[in-house]
Tab-separated table of C-alpha atoms in Angstrom:
chain	number	residue	atom	x	y	z
C	151	UNK	CA	97.877	11.096	212.368
C	152	UNK	CA	94.255	10.367	212.811
C	153	UNK	CA	92.591	7.320	214.153
C	154	UNK	CA	88.988	6.163	214.516
C	155	UNK	CA	86.930	8.506	216.570
C	156	UNK	CA	89.447	11.415	216.239
C	157	UNK	CA	88.115	14.893	215.557
C	158	UNK	CA	90.105	18.023	214.094
C	159	UNK	CA	88.845	21.424	213.758
C	160	UNK	CA	90.543	23.843	211.339
C	161	UNK	CA	89.990	27.488	211.399
C	162	UNK	CA	90.148	29.516	208.038
C	163	UNK	CA	93.563	29.938	206.348
C	164	UNK	CA	95.243	27.281	208.504
C	165	UNK	CA	97.431	24.946	206.659
C	166	UNK	CA	96.598	21.467	207.506
C	167	UNK	CA	96.783	17.755	206.255
C	168	UNK	CA	95.659	14.505	207.734
C	169	UNK	CA	96.910	11.008	207.543
C	170	UNK	CA	95.403	7.737	208.881
C	171	UNK	CA	96.994	4.303	209.250
C	172	UNK	CA	93.441	2.791	208.958
C	173	UNK	CA	91.047	2.541	206.168
C	174	UNK	CA	88.056	4.488	207.202
C	175	UNK	CA	85.232	6.857	206.381
C	176	UNK	CA	85.686	10.520	207.067
C	177	UNK	CA	83.123	13.150	207.723
C	178	UNK	CA	84.128	16.588	206.506
C	179	UNK	CA	82.004	19.692	207.323
C	180	UNK	CA	82.852	23.017	205.844
C	181	UNK	CA	81.138	26.280	207.126
C	182	UNK	CA	81.266	29.221	204.688
C	183	UNK	CA	82.816	32.183	206.423
C	184	UNK	CA	79.773	34.343	205.696
C	185	UNK	CA	77.486	31.745	207.360
C	186	UNK	CA	79.779	31.685	210.478
C	187	UNK	CA	79.718	35.485	210.525
C	188	UNK	CA	75.933	35.585	210.237
C	189	UNK	CA	75.327	33.041	213.159
C	190	UNK	CA	77.781	34.590	215.415
C	191	UNK	CA	76.862	38.217	214.820
C	192	UNK	CA	80.246	38.837	213.045
C	193	UNK	CA	82.257	37.810	216.071
C	194	UNK	CA	83.735	34.674	214.778
C	195	UNK	CA	87.374	35.106	213.491
C	196	UNK	CA	87.268	38.732	214.454
C	197	UNK	CA	87.068	38.325	218.270
C	198	UNK	CA	87.471	34.598	218.627
C	199	UNK	CA	88.106	31.219	216.924
C	200	UNK	CA	87.476	27.483	217.687
C	201	UNK	CA	90.104	25.420	219.456
C	202	UNK	CA	89.864	21.695	219.671
C	203	UNK	CA	93.504	21.553	221.106
C	204	UNK	CA	92.328	22.866	224.389
C	205	UNK	CA	91.665	20.399	226.995
C	206	UNK	CA	87.960	20.180	227.698
C	207	UNK	CA	85.717	17.857	229.807
C	208	UNK	CA	84.977	14.416	228.696
C	209	UNK	CA	81.200	15.269	228.594
C	210	UNK	CA	81.809	17.927	225.994
C	211	UNK	CA	83.879	15.661	223.796
C	212	UNK	CA	81.257	12.848	224.011
C	213	UNK	CA	78.547	15.412	223.110
C	214	UNK	CA	80.596	16.503	220.161
C	215	UNK	CA	80.931	12.868	218.808
C	216	UNK	CA	77.201	12.287	219.346
C	217	UNK	CA	76.233	15.173	217.042
C	218	UNK	CA	78.853	14.049	214.422
C	219	UNK	CA	77.686	10.436	214.497
C	220	UNK	CA	74.187	11.635	213.929
C	221	UNK	CA	75.292	13.645	210.898
C	222	UNK	CA	77.235	10.560	209.571
C	223	UNK	CA	74.005	8.627	209.713
C	224	UNK	CA	72.135	11.334	207.855
C	225	UNK	CA	74.833	11.882	205.228
C	226	UNK	CA	73.125	9.890	202.430
C	227	UNK	CA	69.536	10.594	203.424
C	228	UNK	CA	67.490	12.963	201.228
C	229	UNK	CA	63.934	13.320	202.641
C	230	UNK	CA	62.842	16.602	203.837
C	231	UNK	CA	62.632	15.436	207.436
C	232	UNK	CA	66.268	14.198	207.264
C	233	UNK	CA	67.506	17.557	205.773
C	234	UNK	CA	65.659	19.315	208.704
C	235	UNK	CA	67.216	16.955	211.100
C	236	UNK	CA	70.690	17.412	209.648
C	237	UNK	CA	70.216	21.253	209.688
C	238	UNK	CA	69.183	21.041	213.435
C	239	UNK	CA	72.273	18.937	214.129
C	240	UNK	CA	74.514	21.520	212.297
C	241	UNK	CA	73.152	24.378	214.544
C	242	UNK	CA	73.663	22.166	217.595
C	243	UNK	CA	77.176	21.401	216.497
C	244	UNK	CA	77.885	25.250	216.317
C	245	UNK	CA	76.197	25.909	219.625
C	246	UNK	CA	78.466	23.180	221.278
C	247	UNK	CA	81.549	24.632	219.661
C	248	UNK	CA	80.679	28.188	220.904
C	249	UNK	CA	79.772	26.980	224.392
C	250	UNK	CA	82.949	24.742	224.920
C	251	UNK	CA	85.653	25.468	222.306
C	252	UNK	CA	85.966	29.318	221.857
C	253	UNK	CA	89.483	30.788	221.939
C	254	UNK	CA	89.569	34.481	222.462
C	255	UNK	CA	91.861	36.167	220.012
C	256	UNK	CA	94.219	38.718	221.218
C	257	UNK	CA	93.936	42.252	219.684
C	258	UNK	CA	97.173	41.863	217.555
C	259	UNK	CA	95.834	38.576	216.173
C	260	UNK	CA	92.163	39.568	215.261
C	261	UNK	CA	91.493	39.366	211.609
C	262	UNK	CA	89.314	41.808	209.487
C	263	UNK	CA	87.565	41.044	206.266
C	264	UNK	CA	90.109	42.960	204.128
C	265	UNK	CA	92.950	40.918	205.536
C	266	UNK	CA	90.948	37.634	204.886
C	267	UNK	CA	90.298	38.544	201.281
C	268	UNK	CA	93.958	39.503	200.698
C	269	UNK	CA	95.118	36.270	202.464
C	270	UNK	CA	92.750	34.258	200.451
C	271	UNK	CA	94.075	35.860	197.121
C	272	UNK	CA	97.645	35.116	198.191
C	273	UNK	CA	97.171	31.543	199.130
C	274	UNK	CA	95.050	30.828	196.104
C	275	UNK	CA	97.978	32.347	193.924
C	276	UNK	CA	100.428	30.147	195.645
C	277	UNK	CA	98.305	26.998	195.182
C	278	UNK	CA	98.156	27.794	191.488
C	279	UNK	CA	101.825	28.235	191.089
C	280	UNK	CA	103.508	26.064	193.792
C	281	UNK	CA	104.663	23.396	191.161
C	282	UNK	CA	106.712	26.156	189.488
C	283	UNK	CA	109.836	28.122	190.724
C	284	UNK	CA	108.252	30.395	193.326
C	285	UNK	CA	110.068	32.645	195.767
C	286	UNK	CA	108.902	35.139	198.331
C	287	UNK	CA	110.092	38.212	196.460
C	288	UNK	CA	108.192	37.012	193.362
C	289	UNK	CA	104.898	36.577	195.362
C	290	UNK	CA	105.471	39.861	197.265
C	291	UNK	CA	105.939	41.746	193.904
C	292	UNK	CA	102.824	40.038	192.467
C	293	UNK	CA	100.689	41.610	195.223
C	294	UNK	CA	102.657	44.943	195.309
C	295	UNK	CA	104.236	44.514	198.724
C	296	UNK	CA	107.937	44.891	199.945
C	297	UNK	CA	109.515	41.597	200.875
C	298	UNK	CA	109.800	42.562	204.466
C	299	UNK	CA	106.094	43.557	204.804
C	300	UNK	CA	104.691	40.701	202.874
C	301	UNK	CA	106.949	38.293	204.890
C	302	UNK	CA	105.701	39.478	208.212
C	303	UNK	CA	102.095	39.847	207.102
C	304	UNK	CA	101.935	36.241	206.009
C	305	UNK	CA	103.674	34.768	208.832
C	306	UNK	CA	101.440	36.542	211.391
C	307	UNK	CA	98.209	35.592	209.573
C	308	UNK	CA	99.136	31.950	208.764
C	309	UNK	CA	101.205	31.167	211.853
C	310	UNK	CA	104.064	29.830	209.653
C	311	UNK	CA	106.431	31.335	207.172
C	312	UNK	CA	106.036	31.476	203.437
C	313	UNK	CA	108.612	28.865	202.951
C	314	UNK	CA	106.939	26.496	205.411
C	315	UNK	CA	103.527	26.883	203.562
C	316	UNK	CA	104.969	26.406	200.150
C	317	UNK	CA	106.990	23.347	201.219
C	318	UNK	CA	103.857	21.786	202.921
C	319	UNK	CA	101.817	22.214	199.725
C	320	UNK	CA	104.571	20.463	197.748
C	321	UNK	CA	104.743	17.613	200.308
C	322	UNK	CA	101.141	17.120	200.262
C	323	UNK	CA	101.108	16.814	196.453
C	324	UNK	CA	103.954	14.366	196.690
C	325	UNK	CA	102.230	12.349	199.205
C	326	UNK	CA	99.234	11.889	196.933
C	327	UNK	CA	101.459	10.976	193.989
C	328	UNK	CA	103.364	8.486	196.047
C	329	UNK	CA	100.248	6.632	197.079
C	330	UNK	CA	98.054	6.966	194.008
C	331	UNK	CA	100.426	6.895	191.049
C	332	UNK	CA	103.302	4.654	189.652
C	333	UNK	CA	105.411	7.597	188.821
C	334	UNK	CA	109.172	7.505	189.706
C	335	UNK	CA	110.266	9.367	192.794
C	336	UNK	CA	112.327	11.818	190.635
C	337	UNK	CA	109.318	12.738	188.588
C	338	UNK	CA	107.126	13.021	191.766
C	339	UNK	CA	109.747	15.399	193.148
C	340	UNK	CA	109.649	17.643	190.209
C	341	UNK	CA	105.947	17.400	189.459
C	342	UNK	CA	105.344	18.469	193.066
C	343	UNK	CA	107.505	21.612	192.657
C	344	UNK	CA	110.855	20.530	194.316
C	345	UNK	CA	113.952	21.725	192.519
C	346	UNK	CA	115.801	18.395	192.890
C	347	UNK	CA	115.075	14.846	194.216
C	348	UNK	CA	117.499	15.479	197.130
C	349	UNK	CA	115.486	18.566	198.281
C	350	UNK	CA	112.310	16.451	198.128
C	351	UNK	CA	113.932	13.429	199.932
C	352	UNK	CA	115.240	15.497	202.758
C	353	UNK	CA	111.927	17.484	203.205
C	354	UNK	CA	109.893	14.257	203.140
C	355	UNK	CA	112.116	12.461	205.563
C	356	UNK	CA	112.065	15.446	208.099
C	357	UNK	CA	108.240	15.778	207.870
C	358	UNK	CA	107.237	12.106	207.938
C	359	UNK	CA	110.204	10.432	209.644
C	360	UNK	CA	110.483	7.922	206.809
C	361	UNK	CA	111.880	7.880	203.265
C	362	UNK	CA	109.586	8.220	200.320
C	363	UNK	CA	110.309	4.804	199.134
C	364	UNK	CA	109.503	3.046	202.419
C	365	UNK	CA	106.473	5.292	202.982
C	366	UNK	CA	105.016	3.992	199.541
C	367	UNK	CA	105.974	0.399	200.426
C	368	UNK	CA	104.161	0.540	203.642
C	369	UNK	CA	101.052	1.928	202.069
C	370	UNK	CA	101.181	-0.821	199.378
C	371	UNK	CA	101.621	-3.458	202.064
C	372	UNK	CA	98.820	-2.157	204.241
C	373	UNK	CA	96.588	-1.901	201.142
C	374	UNK	CA	97.048	-5.574	200.420
C	375	UNK	CA	96.299	-6.574	203.966
C	376	UNK	CA	92.977	-4.641	203.866
C	377	UNK	CA	91.946	-6.355	200.578
C	378	UNK	CA	88.767	-8.396	201.194
C	379	UNK	CA	89.091	-11.955	200.110
């Protein structure tokens, strides 16, 4: 759950989702992997990654917010000077992350380009087919691996199991449909890839600590309160 002023940093191939109880503007910055590899001389995600969960000094957090606020102010500016200023702030942001938020990867967790390519292909395939009946053996066979090897590889690289990843994709889709469609809960369950409404209900309740019906009602209530007169 995110609130005003919060910052989250997501490394490659980490499943993630965000929610906010407030209506707000969100700045999203995505760095292509080849760009990060270039500016860090190939060290990022091979020897280290970034970690914003580590407790840092208040000064480093304030500096991070200062740069991000500058980028927000420049988001809709298109002059050459504005573009150069934004680029300078992007590099300043990366320098700050490298200075204060590096997390050294142990040898067994270091990634190589072949693993990243394979993982990208696997997650891409799952994202295309998660609304269908999809099982671990089916995906393992699709990529020519045994179930045992594939299961261990996926869990090690993603830090969660295949089943957890698949369920989160389905929950994220159901979340969007609940908030932005008038479809019935049963249809939402099936259109999100769940095999039954009961499975959807239990998974949603466990993840959000509220039923799908109450979740939708609360969103509609908050939306009405935020409508300007």
